[in-house]
PDB file of C-alpha atoms in Angstrom:
ATOM      1  CA  UNK A   6     -12.751  11.799  15.251  1.00  0.00           C
ATOM      2  CA  UNK A   7     -10.282  14.172  17.421  1.00  0.00           C
ATOM      3  CA  UNK A   8      -8.125  11.663  18.868  1.00  0.00           C
ATOM      4  CA  UNK A   9      -5.295   9.687  17.561  1.00  0.00           C
ATOM      5  CA  UNK A  10      -5.377   6.234  19.148  1.00  0.00           C
ATOM      6  CA  UNK A  11      -2.158   4.818  20.975  1.00  0.00           C
ATOM      7  CA  UNK A  12      -2.056   0.924  20.715  1.00  0.00           C
ATOM      8  CA  UNK A  13      -0.056  -1.174  23.287  1.00  0.00           C
ATOM      9  CA  UNK A  14       2.295  -3.712  21.599  1.00  0.00           C
ATOM     10  CA  UNK A  15       4.417  -5.363  24.571  1.00  0.00           C
ATOM     11  CA  UNK A  16       6.839  -2.753  26.065  1.00  0.00           C
ATOM     12  CA  UNK A  17       6.260  -0.083  23.264  1.00  0.00           C
ATOM     13  CA  UNK A  18       3.097   2.207  22.505  1.00  0.00           C
ATOM     14  CA  UNK A  19       2.152   2.439  18.689  1.00  0.00           C
ATOM     15  CA  UNK A  20       0.850   5.418  17.334  1.00  0.00           C
ATOM     16  CA  UNK A  21      -0.243   5.733  13.472  1.00  0.00           C
ATOM     17  CA  UNK A  22      -0.660   9.261  12.493  1.00  0.00           C
ATOM     18  CA  UNK A  23      -2.854   9.346   9.210  1.00  0.00           C
ATOM     19  CA  UNK A  24      -5.419  12.169   9.639  1.00  0.00           C
ATOM     20  CA  UNK A  25      -4.108  15.785   9.063  1.00  0.00           C
ATOM     21  CA  UNK A  26      -2.806  17.172  12.322  1.00  0.00           C
ATOM     22  CA  UNK A  27      -3.489  20.546  13.629  1.00  0.00           C
ATOM     23  CA  UNK A  28      -2.894  22.183  17.104  1.00  0.00           C
ATOM     24  CA  UNK A  29      -5.629  20.447  19.200  1.00  0.00           C
ATOM     25  CA  UNK A  30      -4.894  16.864  17.878  1.00  0.00           C
ATOM     26  CA  UNK A  31      -1.336  17.493  18.517  1.00  0.00           C
ATOM     27  CA  UNK A  32      -1.990  18.541  21.965  1.00  0.00           C
ATOM     28  CA  UNK A  33      -4.626  15.883  22.749  1.00  0.00           C
ATOM     29  CA  UNK A  34      -1.955  13.205  21.436  1.00  0.00           C
ATOM     30  CA  UNK A  35       0.807  14.371  23.763  1.00  0.00           C
ATOM     31  CA  UNK A  36      -1.415  14.533  26.517  1.00  0.00           C
ATOM     32  CA  UNK A  37      -2.880  11.047  25.676  1.00  0.00           C
ATOM     33  CA  UNK A  38       0.744   9.705  25.378  1.00  0.00           C
ATOM     34  CA  UNK A  39       1.896  10.964  28.555  1.00  0.00           C
ATOM     35  CA  UNK A  40      -0.680   9.323  30.244  1.00  0.00           C
ATOM     36  CA  UNK A  41      -0.492   6.014  28.874  1.00  0.00           C
ATOM     37  CA  UNK A  42       3.347   5.788  29.215  1.00  0.00           C
ATOM     38  CA  UNK A  43       2.527   6.527  32.985  1.00  0.00           C
ATOM     39  CA  UNK A  44      -0.318   4.040  33.492  1.00  0.00           C
ATOM     40  CA  UNK A  45       1.658   1.082  30.974  1.00  0.00           C
ATOM     41  CA  UNK A  46       5.003   1.927  32.028  1.00  0.00           C
ATOM     42  CA  UNK A  47       6.007   1.689  28.507  1.00  0.00           C
ATOM     43  CA  UNK A  48       9.638   1.624  27.464  1.00  0.00           C
ATOM     44  CA  UNK A  49       9.374   2.760  23.557  1.00  0.00           C
ATOM     45  CA  UNK A  50       7.017   5.071  21.222  1.00  0.00           C
ATOM     46  CA  UNK A  51       6.661   4.113  17.879  1.00  0.00           C
ATOM     47  CA  UNK A  52       5.080   6.521  15.603  1.00  0.00           C
ATOM     48  CA  UNK A  53       4.132   5.382  12.177  1.00  0.00           C
ATOM     49  CA  UNK A  54       3.967   8.187   9.279  1.00  0.00           C
ATOM     50  CA  UNK A  55       3.878   5.968   6.202  1.00  0.00           C
ATOM     51  CA  UNK A  56       0.734   7.577   5.294  1.00  0.00           C
ATOM     52  CA  UNK A  57       1.976  11.175   5.400  1.00  0.00           C
ATOM     53  CA  UNK A  58       3.041  12.641   2.148  1.00  0.00           C
ATOM     54  CA  UNK A  59       4.455  16.021   3.385  1.00  0.00           C
ATOM     55  CA  UNK A  60       5.914  16.558   6.662  1.00  0.00           C
ATOM     56  CA  UNK A  61       6.342  20.076   7.560  1.00  0.00           C
ATOM     57  CA  UNK A  62       8.124  22.437  10.260  1.00  0.00           C
ATOM     58  CA  UNK A  63       4.782  21.858  12.426  1.00  0.00           C
ATOM     59  CA  UNK A  64       4.695  17.769  12.472  1.00  0.00           C
ATOM     60  CA  UNK A  65       8.652  18.053  12.804  1.00  0.00           C
ATOM     61  CA  UNK A  66       8.410  20.014  15.925  1.00  0.00           C
ATOM     62  CA  UNK A  67       5.279  17.653  17.115  1.00  0.00           C
ATOM     63  CA  UNK A  68       7.729  14.797  16.690  1.00  0.00           C
ATOM     64  CA  UNK A  69      10.590  16.419  18.564  1.00  0.00           C
ATOM     65  CA  UNK A  70       8.416  17.383  21.385  1.00  0.00           C
ATOM     66  CA  UNK A  71       7.108  13.975  21.989  1.00  0.00           C
ATOM     67  CA  UNK A  72      10.529  12.426  21.535  1.00  0.00           C
ATOM     68  CA  UNK A  73      11.568  15.154  24.625  1.00  0.00           C
ATOM     69  CA  UNK A  74       8.064  14.365  26.631  1.00  0.00           C
ATOM     70  CA  UNK A  75       9.108  10.407  26.454  1.00  0.00           C
ATOM     71  CA  UNK A  76      12.598  10.547  27.046  1.00  0.00           C
ATOM     72  CA  UNK A  77      11.512  12.271  30.417  1.00  0.00           C
ATOM     73  CA  UNK A  78       9.244   9.609  31.156  1.00  0.00           C
ATOM     74  CA  UNK A  79      11.904   6.873  30.030  1.00  0.00           C
ATOM     75  CA  UNK A  80      10.486   5.606  26.846  1.00  0.00           C
ATOM     76  CA  UNK A  81      12.672   5.807  23.236  1.00  0.00           C
ATOM     77  CA  UNK A  82      10.673   7.666  20.506  1.00  0.00           C
ATOM     78  CA  UNK A  83      11.164   6.013  16.894  1.00  0.00           C
ATOM     79  CA  UNK A  84       9.713   7.510  13.944  1.00  0.00           C
ATOM     80  CA  UNK A  85       9.122   4.641  11.408  1.00  0.00           C
ATOM     81  CA  UNK A  86       7.776   4.583   7.783  1.00  0.00           C
ATOM     82  CA  UNK A  87       8.996   7.857   6.268  1.00  0.00           C
ATOM     83  CA  UNK A  88       8.346   8.004   3.027  1.00  0.00           C
ATOM     84  CA  UNK A  89      11.716   8.751   1.021  1.00  0.00           C
ATOM     85  CA  UNK A  90      10.724  12.134  -0.545  1.00  0.00           C
ATOM     86  CA  UNK A  91       9.470  13.057   3.211  1.00  0.00           C
ATOM     87  CA  UNK A  92      13.367  12.423   4.139  1.00  0.00           C
ATOM     88  CA  UNK A  93      14.809  14.276   1.135  1.00  0.00           C
ATOM     89  CA  UNK A  94      12.073  17.463   2.049  1.00  0.00           C
ATOM     90  CA  UNK A  95      13.056  17.317   6.034  1.00  0.00           C
ATOM     91  CA  UNK A  96      16.850  17.511   5.133  1.00  0.00           C
ATOM     92  CA  UNK A  97      16.238  20.354   2.445  1.00  0.00           C
ATOM     93  CA  UNK A  98      14.492  22.318   4.719  1.00  0.00           C
ATOM     94  CA  UNK A  99      16.911  22.044   7.581  1.00  0.00           C
ATOM     95  CA  UNK A 100      14.763  20.005   9.745  1.00  0.00           C
ATOM     96  CA  UNK A 101      17.140  16.755  10.615  1.00  0.00           C
ATOM     97  CA  UNK A 102      15.011  15.604  13.597  1.00  0.00           C
ATOM     98  CA  UNK A 103      17.843  15.158  15.299  1.00  0.00           C
ATOM     99  CA  UNK A 104      16.119  14.141  18.873  1.00  0.00           C
ATOM    100  CA  UNK A 105      14.303  11.431  17.165  1.00  0.00           C
ATOM    101  CA  UNK A 106      15.508   7.781  16.241  1.00  0.00           C
ATOM    102  CA  UNK A 107      13.964   6.381  13.302  1.00  0.00           C
ATOM    103  CA  UNK A 108      13.464   3.029  11.527  1.00  0.00           C
ATOM    104  CA  UNK A 109      12.258   1.887   8.124  1.00  0.00           C
ATOM    105  CA  UNK A 110       9.272  -0.048   9.357  1.00  0.00           C
ATOM    106  CA  UNK A 111       7.711  -0.843  12.406  1.00  0.00           C
ATOM    107  CA  UNK A 112       9.439  -4.185  12.989  1.00  0.00           C
ATOM    108  CA  UNK A 113      12.789  -2.835  12.947  1.00  0.00           C
ATOM    109  CA  UNK A 114      11.531   0.134  15.091  1.00  0.00           C
ATOM    110  CA  UNK A 115      10.295  -2.484  17.468  1.00  0.00           C
ATOM    111  CA  UNK A 116      13.628  -4.292  17.240  1.00  0.00           C
ATOM    112  CA  UNK A 117      15.850  -0.888  18.362  1.00  0.00           C
ATOM    113  CA  UNK A 118      13.805  -0.803  21.428  1.00  0.00           C
ATOM    114  CA  UNK A 119      13.661  -4.394  22.648  1.00  0.00           C
ATOM    115  CA  UNK A 120      17.473  -3.975  21.971  1.00  0.00           C
ATOM    116  CA  UNK A 121      17.844  -0.818  24.178  1.00  0.00           C
ATOM    117  CA  UNK A 122      16.116  -2.553  26.684  1.00  0.00           C
ATOM    118  CA  UNK A 123      18.375  -5.688  26.060  1.00  0.00           C
ATOM    119  CA  UNK A 124      21.567  -3.292  26.600  1.00  0.00           C
ATOM    120  CA  UNK A 125      19.671  -1.881  29.622  1.00  0.00           C
ATOM    121  CA  UNK A 126      19.315  -5.330  31.412  1.00  0.00           C
ATOM    122  CA  UNK A 127      22.778  -6.055  30.531  1.00  0.00           C
ATOM    123  CA  UNK A 128      24.044  -2.804  31.994  1.00  0.00           C
ATOM    124  CA  UNK A 129      21.832  -3.436  35.117  1.00  0.00           C
ATOM    125  CA  UNK A 130      23.119  -6.883  35.901  1.00  0.00           C
ATOM    126  CA  UNK A 131      27.007  -5.875  35.153  1.00  0.00           C
ATOM    127  CA  UNK A 132      26.722  -3.431  38.092  1.00  0.00           C
ATOM    128  CA  UNK A 133      28.159  -4.697  41.257  1.00  0.00           C
TER     129      UNK A 133
ATOM    130  CA  UNK B  90      -5.127  11.361   2.988  1.00  0.00           C
ATOM    131  CA  UNK B  91      -7.179   8.633   1.267  1.00  0.00           C
ATOM    132  CA  UNK B  92      -5.468   5.239   2.369  1.00  0.00           C
ATOM    133  CA  UNK B  93      -5.410   3.400   5.694  1.00  0.00           C
ATOM    134  CA  UNK B  94      -1.551   2.557   6.308  1.00  0.00           C
ATOM    135  CA  UNK B  95      -1.023  -1.428   6.959  1.00  0.00           C
ATOM    136  CA  UNK B  96       1.593  -2.251   9.076  1.00  0.00           C
ATOM    137  CA  UNK B  97       3.101  -5.563   9.079  1.00  0.00           C
ATOM    138  CA  UNK B  98       4.185  -6.876  12.718  1.00  0.00           C
ATOM    139  CA  UNK B  99       5.582 -10.648  12.641  1.00  0.00           C
ATOM    140  CA  UNK B 100       2.663 -12.665  10.963  1.00  0.00           C
ATOM    141  CA  UNK B 101       0.416 -10.120  11.344  1.00  0.00           C
ATOM    142  CA  UNK B 102      -0.981  -6.842   9.246  1.00  0.00           C
ATOM    143  CA  UNK B 103      -2.201  -4.171  11.897  1.00  0.00           C
ATOM    144  CA  UNK B 104      -4.973  -1.762  10.514  1.00  0.00           C
ATOM    145  CA  UNK B 105      -5.757   1.390  12.892  1.00  0.00           C
ATOM    146  CA  UNK B 106      -9.249   3.136  11.478  1.00  0.00           C
ATOM    147  CA  UNK B 107      -9.262   6.417  12.597  1.00  0.00           C
ATOM    148  CA  UNK B 108     -10.799   8.468   9.831  1.00  0.00           C
ATOM    149  CA  UNK B 109     -14.435   8.536   8.582  1.00  0.00           C
ATOM    150  CA  UNK B 110     -14.762   5.172   5.908  1.00  0.00           C
ATOM    151  CA  UNK B 111     -16.291   5.949   2.848  1.00  0.00           C
ATOM    152  CA  UNK B 112     -16.673   3.573  -0.103  1.00  0.00           C
ATOM    153  CA  UNK B 113     -13.560   5.050  -1.924  1.00  0.00           C
ATOM    154  CA  UNK B 114     -11.437   4.336   0.908  1.00  0.00           C
ATOM    155  CA  UNK B 115     -12.985   1.077   1.785  1.00  0.00           C
ATOM    156  CA  UNK B 116     -12.297  -0.398  -1.843  1.00  0.00           C
ATOM    157  CA  UNK B 117      -8.578   0.917  -1.693  1.00  0.00           C
ATOM    158  CA  UNK B 118      -8.268  -0.783   1.918  1.00  0.00           C
ATOM    159  CA  UNK B 119      -9.577  -3.742   0.761  1.00  0.00           C
ATOM    160  CA  UNK B 120      -7.187  -3.948  -2.449  1.00  0.00           C
ATOM    161  CA  UNK B 121      -4.176  -2.860  -0.223  1.00  0.00           C
ATOM    162  CA  UNK B 122      -4.964  -5.365   2.238  1.00  0.00           C
ATOM    163  CA  UNK B 123      -5.111  -8.498  -0.238  1.00  0.00           C
ATOM    164  CA  UNK B 124      -2.103  -7.029  -2.153  1.00  0.00           C
ATOM    165  CA  UNK B 125      -0.198  -7.065   1.082  1.00  0.00           C
ATOM    166  CA  UNK B 126      -1.017 -10.510   2.474  1.00  0.00           C
ATOM    167  CA  UNK B 127       0.008 -11.996  -0.944  1.00  0.00           C
ATOM    168  CA  UNK B 128       3.590  -9.973  -0.848  1.00  0.00           C
ATOM    169  CA  UNK B 129       3.876 -10.451   3.189  1.00  0.00           C
ATOM    170  CA  UNK B 130       2.315 -14.076   3.340  1.00  0.00           C
ATOM    171  CA  UNK B 131       0.842 -12.480   6.681  1.00  0.00           C
ATOM    172  CA  UNK B 132      -1.419 -15.213   8.741  1.00  0.00           C
ATOM    173  CA  UNK B 133      -3.495 -12.648  10.482  1.00  0.00           C
ATOM    174  CA  UNK B 134      -5.080  -9.389  10.115  1.00  0.00           C
ATOM    175  CA  UNK B 135      -5.589  -6.971  13.059  1.00  0.00           C
ATOM    176  CA  UNK B 136      -8.495  -4.271  13.066  1.00  0.00           C
ATOM    177  CA  UNK B 137      -8.345  -1.687  15.541  1.00  0.00           C
ATOM    178  CA  UNK B 138     -11.496   0.171  15.896  1.00  0.00           C
ATOM    179  CA  UNK B 139     -10.894   1.778  19.371  1.00  0.00           C
ATOM    180  CA  UNK B 140     -11.275   5.497  17.843  1.00  0.00           C
ATOM    181  CA  UNK B 141     -14.722   4.662  16.323  1.00  0.00           C
ATOM    182  CA  UNK B 142     -17.681   5.787  18.333  1.00  0.00           C
ATOM    183  CA  UNK B 143     -20.081   4.454  15.963  1.00  0.00           C
ATOM    184  CA  UNK B 144     -20.048   1.510  13.576  1.00  0.00           C
ATOM    185  CA  UNK B 145     -23.049   1.170  11.214  1.00  0.00           C
ATOM    186  CA  UNK B 146     -24.105  -1.600   9.048  1.00  0.00           C
ATOM    187  CA  UNK B 147     -21.482   0.020   6.071  1.00  0.00           C
ATOM    188  CA  UNK B 148     -18.529  -0.571   8.517  1.00  0.00           C
ATOM    189  CA  UNK B 149     -19.984  -3.712   9.547  1.00  0.00           C
ATOM    190  CA  UNK B 150     -20.580  -4.836   6.173  1.00  0.00           C
ATOM    191  CA  UNK B 151     -16.686  -3.976   5.269  1.00  0.00           C
ATOM    192  CA  UNK B 152     -15.565  -5.828   8.012  1.00  0.00           C
ATOM    193  CA  UNK B 153     -17.243  -8.916   7.185  1.00  0.00           C
ATOM    194  CA  UNK B 154     -16.274  -8.335   3.482  1.00  0.00           C
ATOM    195  CA  UNK B 155     -12.370  -7.940   4.676  1.00  0.00           C
ATOM    196  CA  UNK B 156     -12.730 -11.200   6.864  1.00  0.00           C
ATOM    197  CA  UNK B 157     -13.933 -13.141   3.757  1.00  0.00           C
ATOM    198  CA  UNK B 158     -11.488 -12.027   1.525  1.00  0.00           C
ATOM    199  CA  UNK B 159      -8.487 -12.453   4.003  1.00  0.00           C
ATOM    200  CA  UNK B 160     -10.061 -16.063   4.967  1.00  0.00           C
ATOM    201  CA  UNK B 161      -9.710 -16.888   1.334  1.00  0.00           C
ATOM    202  CA  UNK B 162      -6.072 -15.937   1.300  1.00  0.00           C
ATOM    203  CA  UNK B 163      -5.567 -18.207   4.677  1.00  0.00           C
ATOM    204  CA  UNK B 164      -5.464 -15.163   7.287  1.00  0.00           C
ATOM    205  CA  UNK B 165      -7.423 -14.408  10.019  1.00  0.00           C
ATOM    206  CA  UNK B 166      -9.200 -11.511  10.889  1.00  0.00           C
ATOM    207  CA  UNK B 167      -9.675 -10.003  14.553  1.00  0.00           C
ATOM    208  CA  UNK B 168     -11.229  -7.144  15.093  1.00  0.00           C
ATOM    209  CA  UNK B 169      -9.682  -5.324  18.628  1.00  0.00           C
ATOM    210  CA  UNK B 170     -10.507  -2.284  20.482  1.00  0.00           C
ATOM    211  CA  UNK B 171     -14.380  -2.062  20.387  1.00  0.00           C
ATOM    212  CA  UNK B 172     -16.039   0.324  22.178  1.00  0.00           C
ATOM    213  CA  UNK B 173     -18.406  -0.909  24.812  1.00  0.00           C
ATOM    214  CA  UNK B 174     -21.155   1.436  23.289  1.00  0.00           C
ATOM    215  CA  UNK B 175     -20.482  -0.035  20.272  1.00  0.00           C
ATOM    216  CA  UNK B 176     -20.675  -3.180  20.673  1.00  0.00           C
ATOM    217  CA  UNK B 177     -24.271  -2.723  22.346  1.00  0.00           C
ATOM    218  CA  UNK B 178     -25.097  -0.780  19.454  1.00  0.00           C
ATOM    219  CA  UNK B 179     -24.412  -3.487  16.932  1.00  0.00           C
ATOM    220  CA  UNK B 180     -25.878  -6.349  18.840  1.00  0.00           C
ATOM    221  CA  UNK B 181     -29.177  -3.921  18.890  1.00  0.00           C
ATOM    222  CA  UNK B 182     -28.967  -3.309  14.971  1.00  0.00           C
ATOM    223  CA  UNK B 183     -28.555  -7.281  14.605  1.00  0.00           C
ATOM    224  CA  UNK B 184     -25.365  -6.934  13.411  1.00  0.00           C
ATOM    225  CA  UNK B 185     -23.312  -9.777  15.046  1.00  0.00           C
ATOM    226  CA  UNK B 186     -20.135  -9.582  13.019  1.00  0.00           C
ATOM    227  CA  UNK B 187     -20.789 -13.364  12.932  1.00  0.00           C
ATOM    228  CA  UNK B 188     -18.021 -14.137  10.301  1.00  0.00           C
ATOM    229  CA  UNK B 189     -15.190 -11.944  12.441  1.00  0.00           C
ATOM    230  CA  UNK B 190     -13.355 -12.786  15.818  1.00  0.00           C
ATOM    231  CA  UNK B 191     -12.891  -9.429  18.113  1.00  0.00           C
ATOM    232  CA  UNK B 192     -10.233  -9.344  21.050  1.00  0.00           C
ATOM    233  CA  UNK B 193     -10.023  -6.858  23.993  1.00  0.00           C
ATOM    234  CA  UNK B 194      -6.898  -5.289  22.391  1.00  0.00           C
ATOM    235  CA  UNK B 195      -4.179  -5.713  19.785  1.00  0.00           C
ATOM    236  CA  UNK B 196      -2.280  -7.710  22.439  1.00  0.00           C
ATOM    237  CA  UNK B 197      -4.537  -9.908  22.763  1.00  0.00           C
ATOM    238  CA  UNK B 198      -5.540 -10.209  19.332  1.00  0.00           C
ATOM    239  CA  UNK B 199      -1.962 -10.854  18.353  1.00  0.00           C
ATOM    240  CA  UNK B 200      -2.128 -13.945  20.535  1.00  0.00           C
ATOM    241  CA  UNK B 201      -5.143 -15.366  18.840  1.00  0.00           C
ATOM    242  CA  UNK B 202      -3.678 -15.222  16.052  1.00  0.00           C
ATOM    243  CA  UNK B 203      -0.120 -16.816  17.595  1.00  0.00           C
ATOM    244  CA  UNK B 204      -2.163 -19.368  18.899  1.00  0.00           C
ATOM    245  CA  UNK B 205      -4.016 -20.559  15.938  1.00  0.00           C
ATOM    246  CA  UNK B 206      -0.208 -20.782  13.928  1.00  0.00           C
ATOM    247  CA  UNK B 207       0.425 -22.679  16.838  1.00  0.00           C
ATOM    248  CA  UNK B 208      -2.794 -24.619  16.615  1.00  0.00           C
ATOM    249  CA  UNK B 209      -2.022 -25.447  13.003  1.00  0.00           C
ATOM    250  CA  UNK B 210       1.833 -26.430  13.343  1.00  0.00           C
ATOM    251  CA  UNK B 211       0.854 -29.082  15.881  1.00  0.00           C
ATOM    252  CA  UNK B 212      -1.991 -30.183  13.460  1.00  0.00           C
ATOM    253  CA  UNK B 213       0.812 -30.402  10.530  1.00  0.00           C
ATOM    254  CA  UNK B 214       3.199 -32.010  12.664  1.00  0.00           C
ATOM    255  CA  UNK B 215       0.795 -34.745  13.890  1.00  0.00           C
ATOM    256  CA  UNK B 216      -0.007 -35.576  10.348  1.00  0.00           C
ATOM    257  CA  UNK B 217       1.721 -38.904   8.946  1.00  0.00           C
TER     258      UNK B 217
END
């Protein structure tokens, strides 16, 4: 298995990382994701990393990349389920994942995306 | 990584199978799942197998087992995202997954669970 499945849930796409990520999988994931955003018109991308016990700079960069590409396609990326130890390590490594939003779990991540969509809808409604 | 993450989404739990399943992972998954149903009170279990290109009798049995255990705990199991080739192979092998409901994708699986909950709610409301 060399592809990570991308599931559509309402306005968002859900990705669960549970295999060891190497170059090829990361590239395939980015390609699949951009395709899927384009075909589904998804407005958010949820990436669950709850099964990762170690997040190194390679994965950090991949998450940043995914967030940047998704933003170009008008979809917000939220990383969910980060283990406390991973958060500590990331900060110690100086990898703040500044381009990426985070949420405690999938449900809160989904709320974040829905709230953003709600706010956008209001903005548009208020425009003359 | 020797654990498959279980994500809570509303009334349902979502499991994405993307690693090769062997005995130990299957046992860990069943244990984790029953724990999670008990602690969250989830009413449905969605198992996404879209990244599986082969489903053998071992995985078929595991899915049946999960469905049986979840049913004991009052949660409905729906297998989603089965690839067409997998469906053909399963039928040819005589593995009909009779104890398991299926749906084309996560969204339809979620609808199935919500409809069941709605029907249960109506039943209860009609009871004298």
